[in-house]
PDB file of C-alpha atoms in Angstrom:
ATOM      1  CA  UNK A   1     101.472 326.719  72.776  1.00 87.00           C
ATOM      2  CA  UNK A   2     101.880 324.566  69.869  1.00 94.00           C
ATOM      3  CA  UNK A   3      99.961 323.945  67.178  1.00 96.00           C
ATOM      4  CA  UNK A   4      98.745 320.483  68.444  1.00 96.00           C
ATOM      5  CA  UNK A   5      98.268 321.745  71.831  1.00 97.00           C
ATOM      6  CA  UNK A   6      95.545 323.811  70.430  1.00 98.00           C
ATOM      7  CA  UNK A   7      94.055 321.287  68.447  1.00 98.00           C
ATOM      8  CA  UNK A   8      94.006 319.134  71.285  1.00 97.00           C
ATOM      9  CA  UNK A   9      92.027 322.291  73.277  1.00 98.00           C
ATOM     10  CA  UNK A  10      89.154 321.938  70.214  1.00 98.00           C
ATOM     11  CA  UNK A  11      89.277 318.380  70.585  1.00 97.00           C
ATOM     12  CA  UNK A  12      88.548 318.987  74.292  1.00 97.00           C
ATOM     13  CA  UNK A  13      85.517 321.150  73.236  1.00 97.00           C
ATOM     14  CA  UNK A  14      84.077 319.087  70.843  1.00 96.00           C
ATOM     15  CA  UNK A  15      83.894 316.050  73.095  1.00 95.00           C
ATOM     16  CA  UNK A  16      82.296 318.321  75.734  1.00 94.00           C
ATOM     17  CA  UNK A  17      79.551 318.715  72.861  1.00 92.00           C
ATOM     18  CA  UNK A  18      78.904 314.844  73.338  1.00 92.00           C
ATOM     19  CA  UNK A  19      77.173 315.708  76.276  1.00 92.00           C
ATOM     20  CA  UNK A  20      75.160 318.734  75.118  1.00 91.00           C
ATOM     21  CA  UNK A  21      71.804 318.300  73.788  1.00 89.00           C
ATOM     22  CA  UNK A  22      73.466 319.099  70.344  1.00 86.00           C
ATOM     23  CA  UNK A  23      75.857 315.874  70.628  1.00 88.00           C
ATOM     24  CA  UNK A  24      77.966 316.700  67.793  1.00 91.00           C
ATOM     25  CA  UNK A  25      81.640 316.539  68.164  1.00 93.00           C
ATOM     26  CA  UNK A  26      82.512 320.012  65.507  1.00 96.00           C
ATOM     27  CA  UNK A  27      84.500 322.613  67.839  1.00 97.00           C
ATOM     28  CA  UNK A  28      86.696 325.196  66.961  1.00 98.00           C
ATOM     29  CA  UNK A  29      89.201 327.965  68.491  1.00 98.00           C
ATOM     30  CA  UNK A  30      90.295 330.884  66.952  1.00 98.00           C
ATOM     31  CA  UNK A  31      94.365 332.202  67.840  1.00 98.00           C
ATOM     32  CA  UNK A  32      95.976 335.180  67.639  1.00 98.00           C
ATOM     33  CA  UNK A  33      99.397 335.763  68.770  1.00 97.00           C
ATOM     34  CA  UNK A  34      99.617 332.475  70.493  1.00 97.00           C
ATOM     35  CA  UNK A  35      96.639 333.162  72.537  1.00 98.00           C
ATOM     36  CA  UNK A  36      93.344 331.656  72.068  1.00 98.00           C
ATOM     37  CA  UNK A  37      90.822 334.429  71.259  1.00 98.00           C
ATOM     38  CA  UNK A  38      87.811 332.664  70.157  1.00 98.00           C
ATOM     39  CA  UNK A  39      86.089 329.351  70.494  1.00 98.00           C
ATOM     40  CA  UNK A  40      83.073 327.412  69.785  1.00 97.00           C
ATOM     41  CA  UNK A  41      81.505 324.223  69.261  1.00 97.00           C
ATOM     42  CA  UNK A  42      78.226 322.866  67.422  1.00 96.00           C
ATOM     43  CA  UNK A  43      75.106 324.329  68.795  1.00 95.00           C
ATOM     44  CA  UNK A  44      72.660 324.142  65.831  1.00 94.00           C
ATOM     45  CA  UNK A  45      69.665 322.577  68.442  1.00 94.00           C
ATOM     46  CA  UNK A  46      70.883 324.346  71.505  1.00 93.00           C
ATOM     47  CA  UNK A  47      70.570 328.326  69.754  1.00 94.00           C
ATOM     48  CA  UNK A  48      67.825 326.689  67.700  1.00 95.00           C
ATOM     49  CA  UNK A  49      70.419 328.220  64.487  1.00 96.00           C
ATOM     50  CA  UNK A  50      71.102 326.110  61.692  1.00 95.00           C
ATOM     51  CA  UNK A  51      74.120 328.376  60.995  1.00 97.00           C
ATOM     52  CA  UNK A  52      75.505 327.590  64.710  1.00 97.00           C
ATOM     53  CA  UNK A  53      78.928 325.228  63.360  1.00 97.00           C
ATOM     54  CA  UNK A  54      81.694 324.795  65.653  1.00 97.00           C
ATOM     55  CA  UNK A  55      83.902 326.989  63.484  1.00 98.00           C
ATOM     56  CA  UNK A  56      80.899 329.511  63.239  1.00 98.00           C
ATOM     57  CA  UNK A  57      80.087 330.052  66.681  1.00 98.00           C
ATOM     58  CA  UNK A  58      84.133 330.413  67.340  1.00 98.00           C
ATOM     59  CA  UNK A  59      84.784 332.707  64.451  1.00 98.00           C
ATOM     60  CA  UNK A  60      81.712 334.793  66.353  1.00 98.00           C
ATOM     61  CA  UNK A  61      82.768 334.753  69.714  1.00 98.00           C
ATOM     62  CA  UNK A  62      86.523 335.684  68.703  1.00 98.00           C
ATOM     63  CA  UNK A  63      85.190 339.158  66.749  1.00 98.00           C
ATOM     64  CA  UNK A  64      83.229 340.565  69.584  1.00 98.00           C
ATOM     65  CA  UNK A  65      86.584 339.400  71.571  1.00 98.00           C
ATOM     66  CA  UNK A  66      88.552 341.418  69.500  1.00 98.00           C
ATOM     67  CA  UNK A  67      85.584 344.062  68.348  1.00 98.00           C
ATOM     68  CA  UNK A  68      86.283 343.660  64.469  1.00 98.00           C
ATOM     69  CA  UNK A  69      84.654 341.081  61.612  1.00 97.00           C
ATOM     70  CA  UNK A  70      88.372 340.789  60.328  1.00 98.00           C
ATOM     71  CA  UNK A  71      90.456 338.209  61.564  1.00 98.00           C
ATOM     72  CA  UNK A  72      93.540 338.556  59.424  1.00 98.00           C
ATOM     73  CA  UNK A  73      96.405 337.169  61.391  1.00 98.00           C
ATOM     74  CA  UNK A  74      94.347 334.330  63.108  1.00 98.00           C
ATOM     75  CA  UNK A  75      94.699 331.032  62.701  1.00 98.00           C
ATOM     76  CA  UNK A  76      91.420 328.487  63.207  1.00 98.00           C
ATOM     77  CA  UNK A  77      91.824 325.090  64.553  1.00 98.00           C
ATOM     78  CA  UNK A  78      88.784 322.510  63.842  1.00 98.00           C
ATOM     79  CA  UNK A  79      88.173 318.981  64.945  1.00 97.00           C
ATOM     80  CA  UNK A  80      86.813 318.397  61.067  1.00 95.00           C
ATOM     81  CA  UNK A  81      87.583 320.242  58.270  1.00 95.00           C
ATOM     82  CA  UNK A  82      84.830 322.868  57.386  1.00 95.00           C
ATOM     83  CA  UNK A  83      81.559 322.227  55.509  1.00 94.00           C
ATOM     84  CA  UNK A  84      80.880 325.204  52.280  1.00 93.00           C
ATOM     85  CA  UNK A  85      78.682 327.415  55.046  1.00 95.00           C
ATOM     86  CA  UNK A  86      82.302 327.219  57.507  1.00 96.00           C
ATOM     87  CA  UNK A  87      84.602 327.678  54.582  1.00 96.00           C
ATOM     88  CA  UNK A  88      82.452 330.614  53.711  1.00 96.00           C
ATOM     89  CA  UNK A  89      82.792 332.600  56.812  1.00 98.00           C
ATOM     90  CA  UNK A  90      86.306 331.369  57.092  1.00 98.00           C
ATOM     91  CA  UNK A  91      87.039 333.504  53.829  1.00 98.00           C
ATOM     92  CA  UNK A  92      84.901 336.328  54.834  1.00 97.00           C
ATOM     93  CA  UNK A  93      86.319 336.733  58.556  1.00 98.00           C
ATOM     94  CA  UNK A  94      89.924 336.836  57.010  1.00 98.00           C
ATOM     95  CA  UNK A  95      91.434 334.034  58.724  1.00 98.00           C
ATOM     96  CA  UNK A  96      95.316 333.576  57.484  1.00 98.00           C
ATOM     97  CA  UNK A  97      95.492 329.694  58.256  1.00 98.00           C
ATOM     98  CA  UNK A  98      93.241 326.776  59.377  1.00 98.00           C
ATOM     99  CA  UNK A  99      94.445 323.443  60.647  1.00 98.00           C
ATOM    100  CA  UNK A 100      92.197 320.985  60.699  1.00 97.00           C
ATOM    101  CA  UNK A 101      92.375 317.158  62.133  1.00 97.00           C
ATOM    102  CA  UNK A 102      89.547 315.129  60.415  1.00 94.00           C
ATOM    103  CA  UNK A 103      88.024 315.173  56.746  1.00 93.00           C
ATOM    104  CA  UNK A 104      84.787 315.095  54.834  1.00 90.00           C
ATOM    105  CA  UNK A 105      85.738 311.315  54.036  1.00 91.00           C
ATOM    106  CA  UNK A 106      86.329 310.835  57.469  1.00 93.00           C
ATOM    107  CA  UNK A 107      82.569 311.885  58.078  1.00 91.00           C
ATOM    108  CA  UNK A 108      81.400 309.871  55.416  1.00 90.00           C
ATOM    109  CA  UNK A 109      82.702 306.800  56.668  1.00 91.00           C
ATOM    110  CA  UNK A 110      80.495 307.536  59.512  1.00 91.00           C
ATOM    111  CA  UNK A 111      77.538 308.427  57.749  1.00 89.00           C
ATOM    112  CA  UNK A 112      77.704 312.252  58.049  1.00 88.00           C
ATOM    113  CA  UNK A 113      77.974 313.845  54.415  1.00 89.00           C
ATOM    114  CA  UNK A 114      77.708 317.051  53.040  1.00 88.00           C
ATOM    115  CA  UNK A 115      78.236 315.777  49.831  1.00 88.00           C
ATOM    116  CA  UNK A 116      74.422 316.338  48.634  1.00 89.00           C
ATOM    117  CA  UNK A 117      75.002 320.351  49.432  1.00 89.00           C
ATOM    118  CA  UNK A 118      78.409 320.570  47.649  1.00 89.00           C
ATOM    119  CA  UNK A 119      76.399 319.236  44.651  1.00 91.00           C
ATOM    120  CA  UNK A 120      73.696 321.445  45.108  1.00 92.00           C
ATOM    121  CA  UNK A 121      75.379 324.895  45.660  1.00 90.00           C
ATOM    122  CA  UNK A 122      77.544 323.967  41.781  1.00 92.00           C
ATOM    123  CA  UNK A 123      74.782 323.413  40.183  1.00 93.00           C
ATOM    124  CA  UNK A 124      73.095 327.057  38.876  1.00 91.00           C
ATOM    125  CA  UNK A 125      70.122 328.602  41.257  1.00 91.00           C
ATOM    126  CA  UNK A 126      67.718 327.396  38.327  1.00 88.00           C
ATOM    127  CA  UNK A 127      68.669 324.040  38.755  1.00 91.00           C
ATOM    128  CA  UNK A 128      68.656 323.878  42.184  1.00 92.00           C
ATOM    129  CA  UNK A 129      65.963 321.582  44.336  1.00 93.00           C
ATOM    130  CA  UNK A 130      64.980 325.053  46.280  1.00 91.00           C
ATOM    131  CA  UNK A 131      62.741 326.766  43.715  1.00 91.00           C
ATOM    132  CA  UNK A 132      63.563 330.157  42.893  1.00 91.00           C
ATOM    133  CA  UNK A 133      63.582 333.069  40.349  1.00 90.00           C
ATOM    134  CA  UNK A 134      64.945 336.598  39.929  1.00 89.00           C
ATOM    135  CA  UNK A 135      63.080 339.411  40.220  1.00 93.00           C
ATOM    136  CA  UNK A 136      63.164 342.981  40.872  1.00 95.00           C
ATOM    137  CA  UNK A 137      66.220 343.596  38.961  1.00 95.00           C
ATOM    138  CA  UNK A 138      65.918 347.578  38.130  1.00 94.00           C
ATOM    139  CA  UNK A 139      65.247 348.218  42.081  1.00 95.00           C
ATOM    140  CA  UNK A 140      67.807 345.850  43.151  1.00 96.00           C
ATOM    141  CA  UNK A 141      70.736 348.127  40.670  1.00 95.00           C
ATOM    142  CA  UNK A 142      69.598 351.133  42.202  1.00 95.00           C
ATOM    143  CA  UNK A 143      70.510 349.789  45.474  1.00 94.00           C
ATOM    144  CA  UNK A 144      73.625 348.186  44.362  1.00 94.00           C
ATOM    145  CA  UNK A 145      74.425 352.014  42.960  1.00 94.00           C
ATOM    146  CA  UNK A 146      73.535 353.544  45.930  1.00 94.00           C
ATOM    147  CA  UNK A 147      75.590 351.551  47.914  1.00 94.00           C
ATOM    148  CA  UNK A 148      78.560 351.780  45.137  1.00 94.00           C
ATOM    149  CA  UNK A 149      78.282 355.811  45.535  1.00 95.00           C
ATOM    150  CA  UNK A 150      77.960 355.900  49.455  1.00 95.00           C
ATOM    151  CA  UNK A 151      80.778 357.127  51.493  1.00 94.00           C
ATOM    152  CA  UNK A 152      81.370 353.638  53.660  1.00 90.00           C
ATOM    153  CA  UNK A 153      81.428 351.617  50.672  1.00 91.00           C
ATOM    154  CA  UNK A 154      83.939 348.914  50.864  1.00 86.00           C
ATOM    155  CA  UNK A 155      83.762 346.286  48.363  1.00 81.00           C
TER     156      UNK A 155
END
Protein backbone atom coordinates (compact mmCIF):
# COMPACT_ATOMS: atom_id res chain seq x y z
CA UNK A 1 0.00 0.00 0.00
CA UNK A 2 0.96 3.48 -0.48
CA UNK A 3 1.45 6.05 1.63
CA UNK A 4 -1.90 7.80 0.78
CA UNK A 5 -3.71 4.64 0.80
CA UNK A 6 -3.01 4.52 4.42
CA UNK A 7 -3.83 7.89 5.13
CA UNK A 8 -6.93 7.47 3.43
CA UNK A 9 -7.52 4.13 5.95
CA UNK A 10 -7.12 6.90 9.10
CA UNK A 11 -9.26 9.15 7.32
CA UNK A 12 -11.76 6.27 7.17
CA UNK A 13 -11.40 5.89 11.01
CA UNK A 14 -11.66 9.21 11.99
CA UNK A 15 -14.92 9.84 10.18
CA UNK A 16 -16.24 6.63 11.80
CA UNK A 17 -15.49 8.72 15.12
CA UNK A 18 -18.26 11.23 13.83
CA UNK A 19 -20.62 8.83 14.86
CA UNK A 20 -19.20 7.77 18.24
CA UNK A 21 -20.24 9.47 21.28
CA UNK A 22 -16.67 11.04 21.18
CA UNK A 23 -17.42 12.80 17.64
CA UNK A 24 -14.01 13.87 17.00
CA UNK A 25 -12.50 13.21 13.70
CA UNK A 26 -8.38 12.45 15.23
CA UNK A 27 -7.51 8.72 14.03
CA UNK A 28 -4.40 7.18 13.55
CA UNK A 29 -2.64 3.80 12.21
CA UNK A 30 0.54 2.64 13.00
CA UNK A 31 2.72 0.52 9.86
CA UNK A 32 5.30 -1.69 9.86
CA UNK A 33 6.59 -3.36 6.89
CA UNK A 34 3.75 -2.25 4.76
CA UNK A 35 1.26 -3.73 7.03
CA UNK A 36 -0.92 -1.87 9.31
CA UNK A 37 -0.12 -2.92 12.91
CA UNK A 38 -1.87 -0.49 15.00
CA UNK A 39 -4.78 1.88 14.91
CA UNK A 40 -6.89 4.17 16.82
CA UNK A 41 -9.08 7.02 16.90
CA UNK A 42 -10.25 9.71 19.61
CA UNK A 43 -11.94 8.17 22.53
CA UNK A 44 -11.29 10.69 25.36
CA UNK A 45 -15.40 10.42 26.49
CA UNK A 46 -15.86 6.88 25.38
CA UNK A 47 -12.67 5.31 27.89
CA UNK A 48 -13.58 8.27 30.08
CA UNK A 49 -9.29 9.04 29.45
CA UNK A 50 -8.24 12.37 28.72
CA UNK A 51 -5.01 10.81 27.34
CA UNK A 52 -7.22 8.61 24.77
CA UNK A 53 -5.89 10.74 21.19
CA UNK A 54 -6.27 9.07 18.00
CA UNK A 55 -2.50 8.70 17.70
CA UNK A 56 -2.47 7.50 21.44
CA UNK A 57 -4.88 4.86 21.41
CA UNK A 58 -3.08 3.58 17.93
CA UNK A 59 0.43 3.85 19.20
CA UNK A 60 -1.24 1.49 22.21
CA UNK A 61 -2.97 -0.95 20.35
CA UNK A 62 0.10 -1.44 17.84
CA UNK A 63 2.64 -2.37 21.06
CA UNK A 64 0.53 -5.05 22.56
CA UNK A 65 0.26 -6.07 18.63
CA UNK A 66 3.74 -6.35 18.42
CA UNK A 67 4.46 -7.01 22.44
CA UNK A 68 7.18 -4.15 22.76
CA UNK A 69 6.85 -0.12 23.81
CA UNK A 70 9.42 0.45 20.87
CA UNK A 71 8.23 1.13 17.61
CA UNK A 72 11.41 1.93 15.73
CA UNK A 73 10.78 1.15 12.13
CA UNK A 74 7.04 2.27 12.14
CA UNK A 75 5.68 4.85 10.50
CA UNK A 76 2.29 6.77 12.03
CA UNK A 77 -0.27 8.19 9.81
CA UNK A 78 -2.74 10.94 11.46
CA UNK A 79 -5.72 12.77 10.11
CA UNK A 80 -4.13 16.06 12.10
CA UNK A 81 -0.87 16.57 13.04
CA UNK A 82 -0.23 15.70 16.79
CA UNK A 83 -0.97 17.91 19.82
CA UNK A 84 2.47 18.12 22.62
CA UNK A 85 0.73 14.96 24.70
CA UNK A 86 0.81 12.89 20.84
CA UNK A 87 4.17 14.25 19.90
CA UNK A 88 5.28 13.07 23.27
CA UNK A 89 4.47 9.48 22.99
CA UNK A 90 5.38 9.66 19.37
CA UNK A 91 9.09 10.29 20.61
CA UNK A 92 8.90 7.90 23.40
CA UNK A 93 7.35 4.84 21.32
CA UNK A 94 10.25 5.33 18.73
CA UNK A 95 8.33 5.92 15.72
CA UNK A 96 10.87 6.55 12.56
CA UNK A 97 8.31 8.75 10.48
CA UNK A 98 4.83 10.37 10.79
CA UNK A 99 2.76 11.69 7.94
CA UNK A 100 0.24 13.71 8.76
CA UNK A 101 -2.72 15.42 6.51
CA UNK A 102 -4.11 18.44 8.51
CA UNK A 103 -2.41 21.16 10.85
CA UNK A 104 -2.81 22.99 14.11
CA UNK A 105 -3.87 26.09 11.85
CA UNK A 106 -6.12 23.98 10.18
CA UNK A 107 -7.85 23.34 13.67
CA UNK A 108 -7.77 26.77 14.53
CA UNK A 109 -9.63 27.91 11.71
CA UNK A 110 -12.24 25.73 13.12
CA UNK A 111 -12.06 26.73 16.53
CA UNK A 112 -10.08 23.79 17.99
CA UNK A 113 -6.64 25.13 19.48
CA UNK A 114 -4.10 23.84 21.51
CA UNK A 115 -2.39 26.88 21.40
CA UNK A 116 -3.21 27.85 25.23
CA UNK A 117 -1.25 24.36 26.29
CA UNK A 118 1.78 24.96 23.98
CA UNK A 119 2.03 28.26 25.94
CA UNK A 120 1.58 26.76 29.09
CA UNK A 121 3.95 23.69 29.03
CA UNK A 122 7.12 26.72 27.86
CA UNK A 123 6.49 28.60 30.42
CA UNK A 124 8.51 27.16 33.83
CA UNK A 125 6.27 24.84 36.38
CA UNK A 126 6.36 28.05 38.72
CA UNK A 127 4.71 30.01 36.31
CA UNK A 128 2.33 27.76 35.28
CA UNK A 129 -1.73 28.28 35.96
CA UNK A 130 -1.62 24.62 37.79
CA UNK A 131 -0.09 25.49 41.17
CA UNK A 132 2.73 23.53 42.20
CA UNK A 133 6.03 23.22 44.18
CA UNK A 134 8.94 20.81 44.70
CA UNK A 135 9.35 18.87 47.45
CA UNK A 136 10.91 15.88 48.77
CA UNK A 137 14.06 16.33 46.98
CA UNK A 138 16.65 14.12 49.23
CA UNK A 139 14.03 11.03 48.97
CA UNK A 140 13.30 11.61 45.44
CA UNK A 141 17.68 11.29 44.65
CA UNK A 142 17.73 8.26 46.52
CA UNK A 143 15.27 6.83 44.23
CA UNK A 144 16.71 8.30 41.18
CA UNK A 145 20.14 6.43 42.58
CA UNK A 146 18.55 3.42 43.18
CA UNK A 147 17.17 3.18 40.00
CA UNK A 148 20.65 4.51 38.34
CA UNK A 149 22.45 1.42 40.25
CA UNK A 150 19.72 -1.31 39.47
CA UNK A 151 20.45 -3.98 37.04
CA UNK A 152 17.39 -3.08 34.38
CA UNK A 153 18.31 0.40 34.28
CA UNK A 154 17.96 1.84 30.89
CA UNK A 155 18.10 5.45 30.58
Amino acid sequence: MTPEKFMAHAIEIGRAGLRTKDARPFAAVVVRQGKIVGEGRSQQKTLLDPTAHGEIVAIRDACRRLGTTDLSGCELYTTCEPCLLCVSAIWWAKISKMYYAHTQEDCERIGFSTKALVDEVRRPPASRKLPSERICVAEAEMLFQEWAASPNFEP
